Short mmCIF file of C-alpha atoms and ligand atoms in Angstrom, two decimals:
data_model
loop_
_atom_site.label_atom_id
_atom_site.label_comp_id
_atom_site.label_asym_id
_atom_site.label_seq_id
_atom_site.Cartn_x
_atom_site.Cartn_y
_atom_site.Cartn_z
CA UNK A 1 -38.40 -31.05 63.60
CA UNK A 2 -41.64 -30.34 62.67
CA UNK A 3 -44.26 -28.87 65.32
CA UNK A 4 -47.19 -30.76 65.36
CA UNK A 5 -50.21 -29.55 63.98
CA UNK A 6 -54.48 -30.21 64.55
CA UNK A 7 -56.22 -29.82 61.38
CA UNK A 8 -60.04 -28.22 62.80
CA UNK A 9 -62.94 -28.11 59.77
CA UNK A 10 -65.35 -25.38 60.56
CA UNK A 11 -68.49 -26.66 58.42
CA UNK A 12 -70.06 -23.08 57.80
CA UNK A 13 -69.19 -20.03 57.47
CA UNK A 14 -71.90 -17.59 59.35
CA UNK A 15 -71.82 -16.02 62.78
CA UNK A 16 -71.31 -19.05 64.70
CA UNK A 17 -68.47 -20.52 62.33
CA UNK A 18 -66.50 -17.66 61.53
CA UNK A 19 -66.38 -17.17 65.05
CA UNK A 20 -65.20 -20.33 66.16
CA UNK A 21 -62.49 -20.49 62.93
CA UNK A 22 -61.29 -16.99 64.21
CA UNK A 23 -60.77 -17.91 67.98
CA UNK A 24 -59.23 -21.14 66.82
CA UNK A 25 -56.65 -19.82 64.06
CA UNK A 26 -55.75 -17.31 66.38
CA UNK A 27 -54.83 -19.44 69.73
CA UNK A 28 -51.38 -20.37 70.64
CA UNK A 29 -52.19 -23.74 71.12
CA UNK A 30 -50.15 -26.44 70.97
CA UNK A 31 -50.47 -28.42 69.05
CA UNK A 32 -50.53 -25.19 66.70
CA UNK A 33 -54.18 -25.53 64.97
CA UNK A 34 -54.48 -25.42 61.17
CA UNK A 35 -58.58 -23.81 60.21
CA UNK A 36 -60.06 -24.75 57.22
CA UNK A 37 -63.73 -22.76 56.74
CA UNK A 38 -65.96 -24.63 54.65
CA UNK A 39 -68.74 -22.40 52.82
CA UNK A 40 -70.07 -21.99 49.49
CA UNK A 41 -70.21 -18.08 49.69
CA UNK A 42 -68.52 -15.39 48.04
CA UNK A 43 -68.81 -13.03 50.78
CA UNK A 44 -69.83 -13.74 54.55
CA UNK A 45 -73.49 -12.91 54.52
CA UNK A 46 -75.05 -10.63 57.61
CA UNK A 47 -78.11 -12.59 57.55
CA UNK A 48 -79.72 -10.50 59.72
CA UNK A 49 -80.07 -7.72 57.22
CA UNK A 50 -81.48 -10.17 54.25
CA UNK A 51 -85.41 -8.35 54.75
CA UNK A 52 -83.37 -4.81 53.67
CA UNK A 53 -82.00 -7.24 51.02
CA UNK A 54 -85.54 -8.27 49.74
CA UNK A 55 -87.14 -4.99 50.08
CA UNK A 56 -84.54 -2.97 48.20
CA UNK A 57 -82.89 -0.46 51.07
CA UNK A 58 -79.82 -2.07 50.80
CA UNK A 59 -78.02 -3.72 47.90
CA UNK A 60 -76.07 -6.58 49.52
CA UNK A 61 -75.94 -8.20 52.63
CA UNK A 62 -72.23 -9.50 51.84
CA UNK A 63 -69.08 -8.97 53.96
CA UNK A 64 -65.81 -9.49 52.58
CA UNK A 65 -64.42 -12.85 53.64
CA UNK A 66 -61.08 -10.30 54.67
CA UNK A 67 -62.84 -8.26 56.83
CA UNK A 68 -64.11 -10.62 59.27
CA UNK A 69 -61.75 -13.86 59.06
CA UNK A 70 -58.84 -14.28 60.85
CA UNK A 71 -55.88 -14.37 58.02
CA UNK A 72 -54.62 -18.02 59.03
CA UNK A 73 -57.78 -19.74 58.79
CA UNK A 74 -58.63 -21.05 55.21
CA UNK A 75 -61.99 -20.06 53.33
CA UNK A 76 -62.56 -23.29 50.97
CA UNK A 77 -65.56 -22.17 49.33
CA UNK A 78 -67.51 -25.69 48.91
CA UNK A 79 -70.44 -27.42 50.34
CA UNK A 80 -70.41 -29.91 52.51
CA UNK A 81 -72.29 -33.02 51.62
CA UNK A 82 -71.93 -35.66 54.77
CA UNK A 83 -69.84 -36.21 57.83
CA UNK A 84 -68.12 -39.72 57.68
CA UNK A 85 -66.92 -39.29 61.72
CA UNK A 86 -65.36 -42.82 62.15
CA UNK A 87 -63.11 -41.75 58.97
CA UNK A 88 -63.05 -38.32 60.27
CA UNK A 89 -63.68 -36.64 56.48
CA UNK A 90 -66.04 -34.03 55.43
CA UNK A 91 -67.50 -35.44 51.77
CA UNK A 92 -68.14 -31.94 49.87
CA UNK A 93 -69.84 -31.04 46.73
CA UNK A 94 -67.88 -31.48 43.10
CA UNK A 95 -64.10 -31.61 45.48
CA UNK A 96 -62.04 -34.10 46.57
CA UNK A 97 -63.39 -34.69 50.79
CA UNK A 98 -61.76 -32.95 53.31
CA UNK A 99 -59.79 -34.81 56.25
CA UNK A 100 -60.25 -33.53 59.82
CA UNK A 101 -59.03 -34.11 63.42
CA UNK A 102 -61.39 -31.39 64.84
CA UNK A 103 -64.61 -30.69 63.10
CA UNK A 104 -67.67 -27.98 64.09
CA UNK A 105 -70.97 -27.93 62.70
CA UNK A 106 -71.77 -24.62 61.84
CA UNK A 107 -74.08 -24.85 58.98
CA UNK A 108 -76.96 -22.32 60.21
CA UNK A 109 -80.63 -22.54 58.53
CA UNK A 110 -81.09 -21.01 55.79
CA UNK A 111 -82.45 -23.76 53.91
CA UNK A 112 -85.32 -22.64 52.01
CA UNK A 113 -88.52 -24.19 53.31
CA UNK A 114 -91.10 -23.94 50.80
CA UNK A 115 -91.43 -22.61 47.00
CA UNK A 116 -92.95 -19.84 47.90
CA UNK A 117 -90.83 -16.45 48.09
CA UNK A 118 -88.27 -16.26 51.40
CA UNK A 119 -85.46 -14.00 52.52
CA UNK A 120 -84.15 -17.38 54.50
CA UNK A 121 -80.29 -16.52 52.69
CA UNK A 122 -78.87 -14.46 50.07
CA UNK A 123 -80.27 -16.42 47.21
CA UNK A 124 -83.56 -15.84 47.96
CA UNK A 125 -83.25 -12.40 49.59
CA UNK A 126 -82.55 -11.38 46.03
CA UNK A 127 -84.76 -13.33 44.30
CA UNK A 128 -87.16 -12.03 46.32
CA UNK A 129 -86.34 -8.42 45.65
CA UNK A 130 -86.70 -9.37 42.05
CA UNK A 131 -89.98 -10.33 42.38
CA UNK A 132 -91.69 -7.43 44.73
CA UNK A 133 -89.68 -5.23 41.82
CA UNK A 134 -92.01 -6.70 39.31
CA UNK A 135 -94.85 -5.66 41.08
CA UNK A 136 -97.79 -2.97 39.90
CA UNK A 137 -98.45 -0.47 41.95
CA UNK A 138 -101.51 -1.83 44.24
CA UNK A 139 -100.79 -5.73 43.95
CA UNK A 140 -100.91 -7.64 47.07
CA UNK A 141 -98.19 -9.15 49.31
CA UNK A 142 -98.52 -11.52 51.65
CA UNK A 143 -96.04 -11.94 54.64
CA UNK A 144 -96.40 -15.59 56.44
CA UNK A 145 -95.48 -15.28 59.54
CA UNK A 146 -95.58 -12.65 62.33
CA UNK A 147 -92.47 -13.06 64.35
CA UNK A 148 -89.50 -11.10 64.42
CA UNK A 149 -88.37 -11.95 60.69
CA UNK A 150 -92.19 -11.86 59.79
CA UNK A 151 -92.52 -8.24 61.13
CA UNK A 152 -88.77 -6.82 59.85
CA UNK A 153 -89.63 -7.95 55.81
CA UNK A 154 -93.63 -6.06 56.07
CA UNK A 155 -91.96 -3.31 57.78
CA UNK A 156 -88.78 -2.74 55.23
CA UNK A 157 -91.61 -3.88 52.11
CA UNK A 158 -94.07 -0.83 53.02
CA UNK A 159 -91.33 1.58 53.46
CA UNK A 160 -89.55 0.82 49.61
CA UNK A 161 -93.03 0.01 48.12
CA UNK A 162 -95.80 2.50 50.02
CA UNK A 163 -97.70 1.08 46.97
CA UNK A 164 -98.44 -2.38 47.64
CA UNK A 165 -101.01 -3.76 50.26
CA UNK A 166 -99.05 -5.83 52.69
CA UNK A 167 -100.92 -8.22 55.25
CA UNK A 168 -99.06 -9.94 57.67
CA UNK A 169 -100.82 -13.69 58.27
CA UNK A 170 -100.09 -15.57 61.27
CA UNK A 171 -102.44 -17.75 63.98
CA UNK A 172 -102.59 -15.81 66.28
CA UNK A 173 -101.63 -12.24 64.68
CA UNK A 174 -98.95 -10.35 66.38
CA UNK A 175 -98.88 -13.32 69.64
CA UNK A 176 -94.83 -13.86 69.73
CA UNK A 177 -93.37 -11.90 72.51
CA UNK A 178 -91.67 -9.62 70.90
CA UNK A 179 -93.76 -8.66 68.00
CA UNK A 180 -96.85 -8.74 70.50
CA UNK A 181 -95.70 -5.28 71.86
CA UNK A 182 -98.02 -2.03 71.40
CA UNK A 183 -95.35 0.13 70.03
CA UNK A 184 -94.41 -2.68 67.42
CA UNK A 185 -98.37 -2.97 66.26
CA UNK A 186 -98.76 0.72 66.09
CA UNK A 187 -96.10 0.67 63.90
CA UNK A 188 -97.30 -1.82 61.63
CA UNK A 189 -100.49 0.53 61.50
CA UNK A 190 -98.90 3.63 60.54
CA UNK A 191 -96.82 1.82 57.75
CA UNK A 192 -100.52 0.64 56.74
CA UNK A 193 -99.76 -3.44 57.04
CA UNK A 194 -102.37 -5.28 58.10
CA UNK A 195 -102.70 -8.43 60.36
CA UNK A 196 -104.62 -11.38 60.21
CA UNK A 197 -105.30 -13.89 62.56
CA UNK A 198 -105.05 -17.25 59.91
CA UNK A 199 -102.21 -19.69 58.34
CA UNK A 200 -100.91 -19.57 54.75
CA UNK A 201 -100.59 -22.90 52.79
CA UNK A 202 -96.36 -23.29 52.65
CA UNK A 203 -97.36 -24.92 49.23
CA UNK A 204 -99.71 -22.43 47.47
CA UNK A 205 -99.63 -18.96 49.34
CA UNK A 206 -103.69 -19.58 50.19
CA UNK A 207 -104.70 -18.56 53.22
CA UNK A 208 -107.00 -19.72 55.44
CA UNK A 209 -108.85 -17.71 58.14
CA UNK A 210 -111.10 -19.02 61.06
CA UNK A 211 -114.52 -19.35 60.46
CA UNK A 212 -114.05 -17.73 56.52
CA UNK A 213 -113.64 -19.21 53.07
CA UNK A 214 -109.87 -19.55 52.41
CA UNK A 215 -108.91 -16.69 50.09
CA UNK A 216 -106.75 -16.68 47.20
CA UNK A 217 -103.14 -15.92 47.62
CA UNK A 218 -101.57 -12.97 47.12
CA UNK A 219 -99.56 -11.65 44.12
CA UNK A 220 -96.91 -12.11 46.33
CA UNK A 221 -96.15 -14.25 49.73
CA UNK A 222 -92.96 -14.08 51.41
CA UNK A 223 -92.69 -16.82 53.91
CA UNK A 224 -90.57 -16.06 57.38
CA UNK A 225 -92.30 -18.97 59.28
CA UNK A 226 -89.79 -20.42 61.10
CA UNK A 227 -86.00 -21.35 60.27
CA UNK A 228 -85.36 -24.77 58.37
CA UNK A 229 -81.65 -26.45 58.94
CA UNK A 230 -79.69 -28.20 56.24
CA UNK A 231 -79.90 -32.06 56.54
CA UNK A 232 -76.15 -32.77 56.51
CA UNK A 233 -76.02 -33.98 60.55
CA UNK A 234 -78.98 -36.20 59.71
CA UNK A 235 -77.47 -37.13 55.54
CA UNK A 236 -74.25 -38.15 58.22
CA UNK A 237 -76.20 -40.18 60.42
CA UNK A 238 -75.43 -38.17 63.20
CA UNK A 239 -77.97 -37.78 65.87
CA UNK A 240 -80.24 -35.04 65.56
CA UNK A 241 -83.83 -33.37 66.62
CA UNK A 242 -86.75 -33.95 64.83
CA UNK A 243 -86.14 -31.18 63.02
CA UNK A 244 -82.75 -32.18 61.53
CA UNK A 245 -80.75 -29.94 64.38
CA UNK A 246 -77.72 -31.63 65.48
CA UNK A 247 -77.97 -32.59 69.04
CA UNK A 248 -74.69 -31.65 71.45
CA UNK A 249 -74.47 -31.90 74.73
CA UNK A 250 -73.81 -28.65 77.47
CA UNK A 251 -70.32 -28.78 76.05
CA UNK A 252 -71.61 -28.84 72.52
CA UNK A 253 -70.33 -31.98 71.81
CA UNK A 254 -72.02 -34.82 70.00
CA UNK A 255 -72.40 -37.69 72.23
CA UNK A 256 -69.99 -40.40 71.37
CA UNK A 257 -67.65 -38.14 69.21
CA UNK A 258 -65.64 -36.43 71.42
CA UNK A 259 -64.22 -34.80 67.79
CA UNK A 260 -67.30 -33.06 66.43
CA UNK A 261 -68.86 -29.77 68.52
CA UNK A 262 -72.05 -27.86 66.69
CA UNK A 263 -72.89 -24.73 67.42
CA UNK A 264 -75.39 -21.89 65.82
CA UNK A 265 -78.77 -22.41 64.86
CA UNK A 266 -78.06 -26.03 63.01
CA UNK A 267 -77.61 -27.35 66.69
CA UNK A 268 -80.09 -27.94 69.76
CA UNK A 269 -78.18 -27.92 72.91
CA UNK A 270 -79.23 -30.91 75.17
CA UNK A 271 -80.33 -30.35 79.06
CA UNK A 272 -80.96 -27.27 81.51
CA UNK A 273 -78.24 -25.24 79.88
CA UNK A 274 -79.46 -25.02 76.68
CA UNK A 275 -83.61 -24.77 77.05
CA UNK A 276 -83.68 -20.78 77.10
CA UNK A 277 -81.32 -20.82 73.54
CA UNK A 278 -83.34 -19.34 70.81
CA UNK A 279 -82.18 -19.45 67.29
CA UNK A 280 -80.46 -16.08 66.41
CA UNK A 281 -77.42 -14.26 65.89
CA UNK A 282 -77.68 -13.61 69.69
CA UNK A 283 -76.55 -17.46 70.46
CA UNK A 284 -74.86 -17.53 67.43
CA UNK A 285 -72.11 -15.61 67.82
CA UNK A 286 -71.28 -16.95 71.80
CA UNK A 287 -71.89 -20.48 70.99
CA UNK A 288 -69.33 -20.04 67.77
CA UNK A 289 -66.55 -18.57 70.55
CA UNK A 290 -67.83 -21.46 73.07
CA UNK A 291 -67.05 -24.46 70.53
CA UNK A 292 -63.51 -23.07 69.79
CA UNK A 293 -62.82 -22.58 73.68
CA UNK A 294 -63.97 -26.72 74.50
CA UNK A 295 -62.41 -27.79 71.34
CA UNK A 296 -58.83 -25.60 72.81
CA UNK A 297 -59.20 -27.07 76.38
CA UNK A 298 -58.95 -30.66 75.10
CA UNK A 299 -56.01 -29.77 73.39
CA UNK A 300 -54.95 -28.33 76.29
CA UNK A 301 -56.04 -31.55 78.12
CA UNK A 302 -58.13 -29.59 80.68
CA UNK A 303 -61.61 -30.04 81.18
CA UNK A 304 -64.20 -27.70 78.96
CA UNK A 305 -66.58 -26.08 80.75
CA UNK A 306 -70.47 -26.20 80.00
CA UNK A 307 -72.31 -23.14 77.90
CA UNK A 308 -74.02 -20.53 80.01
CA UNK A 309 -75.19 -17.79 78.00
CA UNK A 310 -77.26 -14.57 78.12
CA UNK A 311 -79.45 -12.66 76.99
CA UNK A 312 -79.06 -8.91 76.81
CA UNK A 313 -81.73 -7.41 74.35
CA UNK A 314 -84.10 -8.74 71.64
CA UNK A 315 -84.31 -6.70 68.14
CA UNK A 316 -86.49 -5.85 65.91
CA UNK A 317 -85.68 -3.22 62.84
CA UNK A 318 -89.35 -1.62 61.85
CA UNK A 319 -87.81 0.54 58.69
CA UNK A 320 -85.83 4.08 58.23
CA UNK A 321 -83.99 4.45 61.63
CA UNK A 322 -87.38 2.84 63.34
CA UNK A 323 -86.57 -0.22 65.74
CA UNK A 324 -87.91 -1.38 68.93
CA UNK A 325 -85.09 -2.84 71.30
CA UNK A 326 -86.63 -4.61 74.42
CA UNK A 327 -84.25 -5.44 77.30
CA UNK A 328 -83.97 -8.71 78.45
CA UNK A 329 -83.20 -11.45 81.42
CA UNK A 330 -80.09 -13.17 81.06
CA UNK A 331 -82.64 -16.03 80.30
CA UNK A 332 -84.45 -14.12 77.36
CA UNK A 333 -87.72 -13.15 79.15
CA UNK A 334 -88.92 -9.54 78.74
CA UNK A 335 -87.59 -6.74 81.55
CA UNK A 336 -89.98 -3.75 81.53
CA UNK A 337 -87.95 -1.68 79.41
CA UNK A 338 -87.89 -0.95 75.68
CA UNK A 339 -86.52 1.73 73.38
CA UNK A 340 -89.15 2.39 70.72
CA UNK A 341 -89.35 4.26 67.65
CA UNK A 342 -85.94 6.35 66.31
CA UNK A 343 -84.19 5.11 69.43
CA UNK A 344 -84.97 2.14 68.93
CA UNK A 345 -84.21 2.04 65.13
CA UNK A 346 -80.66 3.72 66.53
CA UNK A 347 -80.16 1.06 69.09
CA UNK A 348 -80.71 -1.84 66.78
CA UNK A 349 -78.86 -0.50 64.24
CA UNK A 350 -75.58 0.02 66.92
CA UNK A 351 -76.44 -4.13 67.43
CA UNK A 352 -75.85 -4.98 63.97
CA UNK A 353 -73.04 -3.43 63.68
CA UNK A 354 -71.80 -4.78 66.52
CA UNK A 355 -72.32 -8.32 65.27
CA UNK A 356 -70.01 -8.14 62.50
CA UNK A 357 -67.71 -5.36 64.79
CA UNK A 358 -66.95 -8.44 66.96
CA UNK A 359 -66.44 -11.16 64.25
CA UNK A 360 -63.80 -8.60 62.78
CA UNK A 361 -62.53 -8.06 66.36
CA UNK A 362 -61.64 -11.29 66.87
CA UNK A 363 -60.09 -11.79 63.88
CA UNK A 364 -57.60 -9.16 64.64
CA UNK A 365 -57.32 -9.89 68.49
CA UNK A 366 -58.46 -13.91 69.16
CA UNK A 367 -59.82 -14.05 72.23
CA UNK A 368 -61.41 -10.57 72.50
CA UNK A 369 -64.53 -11.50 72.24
CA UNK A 370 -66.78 -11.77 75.60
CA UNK A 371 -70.50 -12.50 76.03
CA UNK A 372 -72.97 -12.24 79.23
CA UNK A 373 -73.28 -14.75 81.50
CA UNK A 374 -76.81 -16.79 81.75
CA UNK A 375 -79.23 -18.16 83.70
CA UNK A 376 -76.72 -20.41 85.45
CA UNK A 377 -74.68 -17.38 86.57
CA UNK A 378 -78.02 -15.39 87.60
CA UNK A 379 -78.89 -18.01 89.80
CA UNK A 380 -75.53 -18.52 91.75
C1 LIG B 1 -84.13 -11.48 57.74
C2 LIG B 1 -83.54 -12.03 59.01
C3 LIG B 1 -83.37 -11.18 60.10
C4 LIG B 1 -82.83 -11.66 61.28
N1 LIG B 1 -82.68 -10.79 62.33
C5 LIG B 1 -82.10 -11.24 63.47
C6 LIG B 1 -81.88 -10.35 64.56
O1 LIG B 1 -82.23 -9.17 64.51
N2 LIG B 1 -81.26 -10.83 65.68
C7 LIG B 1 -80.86 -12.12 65.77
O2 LIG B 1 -80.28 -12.51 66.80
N3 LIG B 1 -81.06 -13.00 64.76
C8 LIG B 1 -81.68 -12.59 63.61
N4 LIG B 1 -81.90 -13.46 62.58
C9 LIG B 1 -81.50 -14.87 62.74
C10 LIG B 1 -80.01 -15.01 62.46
O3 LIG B 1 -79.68 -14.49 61.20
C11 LIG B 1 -79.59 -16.46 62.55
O4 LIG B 1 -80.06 -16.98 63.77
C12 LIG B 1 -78.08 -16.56 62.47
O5 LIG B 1 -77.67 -16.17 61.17
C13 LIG B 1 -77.57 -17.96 62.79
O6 LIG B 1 -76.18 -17.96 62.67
P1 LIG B 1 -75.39 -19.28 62.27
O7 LIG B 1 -73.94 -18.94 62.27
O8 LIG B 1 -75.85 -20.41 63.08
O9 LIG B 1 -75.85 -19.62 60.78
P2 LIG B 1 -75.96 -18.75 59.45
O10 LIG B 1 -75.77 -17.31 59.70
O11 LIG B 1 -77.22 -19.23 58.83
O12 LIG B 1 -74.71 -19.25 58.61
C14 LIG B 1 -74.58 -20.59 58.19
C15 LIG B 1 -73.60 -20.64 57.04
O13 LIG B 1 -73.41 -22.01 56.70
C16 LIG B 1 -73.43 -22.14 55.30
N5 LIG B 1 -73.84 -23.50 54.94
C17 LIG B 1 -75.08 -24.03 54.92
N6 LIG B 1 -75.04 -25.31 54.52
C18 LIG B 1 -73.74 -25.60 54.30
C19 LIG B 1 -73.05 -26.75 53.86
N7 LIG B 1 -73.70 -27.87 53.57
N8 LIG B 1 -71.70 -26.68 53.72
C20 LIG B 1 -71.02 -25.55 54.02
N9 LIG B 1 -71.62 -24.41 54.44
C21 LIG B 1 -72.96 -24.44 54.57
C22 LIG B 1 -74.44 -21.10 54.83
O14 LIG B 1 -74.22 -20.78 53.49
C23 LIG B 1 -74.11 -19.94 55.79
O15 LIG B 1 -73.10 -19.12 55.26
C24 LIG B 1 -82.44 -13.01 61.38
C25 LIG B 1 -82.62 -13.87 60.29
C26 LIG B 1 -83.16 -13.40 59.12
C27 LIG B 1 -83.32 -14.33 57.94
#
């Protein structure tokens, strides 16, 4: 007789999906569960290393699919195009659509926001290196945005290209929390970036500046304002967040189909559980292992239990072995401590390897994987 089997789609293939697809192909469930990873890459991309992409210190941000899948889960290397969840199949670009018993959302956001120059995903990473390569010695570059990815791309750019005059543009300067730090603006200063309090048209590159004629914009503008999701929840008609993020409940299910969990950046997490979840490889990566676990206890017929994750540390990577690593609550707000400077570039540099250490991890030993409790655990 044949056992039984639960075909789960994993719709992207970056921190949060390979994740999931790893703890899932690896379970002993029963039914036995059958992973089929759906994304258009050649390679897994480390996203977080795309502003060492753009600026020329690394070649590639690509990962062999091998080295961080488990071997029994499937890479189908297609896009997805829209959910139909009553039929339960995934419609995907030039291929037949994909039935699924099991399906979660995984697709990230690296959609490209705006025509201007981005290192949002691999694509434009490159194209983006392409286009600072161009550049004469002198020319101007203009960075959009002054958070984390903001500060990483002026930081890598003045270290490969001394020779260009970098200005970092955002409202309110260096105002995000982590940025905002003295050892992070002194930094900035030394590489010779400058900041400026003003907002770039996502259009044209101009900026504008308070009280001051908007200027012309610069040879160059890389724009790292926030992170823009792919529209297939919303294409689906599933329910979603303004901003096209599918919306799953504490469980990281979508409401009314027990069948489809999100998790990543291309979800919002609904209710007390979820409001301290910032976009990053941080949640990534836990929320990934938390959709396979739910998605197993149903099998199992047990009850899942919600998300409560925390927050360890929050990264930046300021250029050649420079870093600044502040420690954090379990609910992401600032401790007193920090490692600056080469410690801090050594620190960070131990996190990213760590992020693709544990994706490869579980691939070899499902279940491995562990994260920190959060606020719901500090508070008990
Ligand atoms: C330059 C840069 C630096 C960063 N640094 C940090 C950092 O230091 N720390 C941190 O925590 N976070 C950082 N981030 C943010 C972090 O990279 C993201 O939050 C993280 O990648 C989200 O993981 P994810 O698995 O949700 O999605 P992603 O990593 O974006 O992966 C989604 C995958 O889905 C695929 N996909 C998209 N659409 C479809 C579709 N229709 N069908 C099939 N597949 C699809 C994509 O190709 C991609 O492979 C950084 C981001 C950037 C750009």
């Amino acid at each position: 007789m044949m056992a039984e089997m639960v075909h789960v789609v994993v719709v992207g293939g970056g921190y949060a999906g390979v994740m999931a697809a790893n703890r899932l192909a690896g379970s002993s469930a029963v039914p036995r569960v059958q992973v089929t990873l759906v994304d258009p890459g050649e390679h897994f991309t480390e996203r977080i290393r795309l502003h060492q992409v753009a600026a020329r210190t690394r070649d590639s941000a690509g990962v062999k699919w091998a080295e961080v899948l488990h071997p029994q889960a499937r890479h189908l290397p297609a896009r997805a195009v829209s959910i139909d969840a009553g039929h339960r199949t995934v419609a995907l670009a030039d291929q037949e659509s994909l039935h699924f018993d099991w399906l979660v959302y995984a697709v990230g956001s690296g959609e490209q926001a705006t025509p201007l120059l981005s290192v949002t995903n691999a694509e434009a990473a490159t194209t983006t290196a392409k286009a600072i390569a161009e550049l004469v010695s002198g020319s101007t570059v203009t960075v959009a945005g002054a958070g984390p990815t903001g500060v990483e791309v002026a930081c890598a750019m003045a270290v490969s290209r001394p020779d260009l005059a970098i200005t970092v543009v955002a409202p309110s300067g260096l105002g995000h929390p982590l940025t905002g730090a003295p050892a992070v603006a002194r930094r900035l200063e030394r590489l010779g970036i400058r900041v400026m309090d003003g907002t770039v048209d996502p259009a044209t590159g101009v900026v504008a500046t308070a009280g001051a004629n908007s200027q012309p914009a610069a040879e160059a503008t890389i724009w790292t304002v926030g992170l823009a999701v792919p529209t297939v929840a919303a294409d689906s008609g599933l329910p979603v967040a303004e901003d096209g993020r599918l919306l799953v409940d504490a469980t990281l299910t979508v409401a009314g189909h027990e069948r489809i969990l999100g998790a990543g950046d291309a979800v919002t997490v609904q209710g007390a559980a979820g409001t301290h979840l910032r976009p990053s490889c941080a949640s990534a990566i836990p929320l990934g292992a938390h959709a396979a676990g739910v998605l197993l206890a149903r099998l199992a017929g047990t009850a899942p239990a919600p998300i409560d994750i925390g927050y360890l540390l929050q990264c930046l990577d300021l250029g050649v072995g420079h870093g600044h690593v502040q420690i954090v609550h379990p609910d992401d707000t600032v401790r007193r401590w920090a490692l600056t400077g080469r410690a801090g570039g050594w620190a960070k540099e131990q996190v990213c390897r760590m992020t693709v250490g544990w994706l490869a991890k579980e691939a070899r030993r499902p279940g491995s994987y562990t994260w920190p409790s959060g606020p719901t655990a500090a508070l008990r």
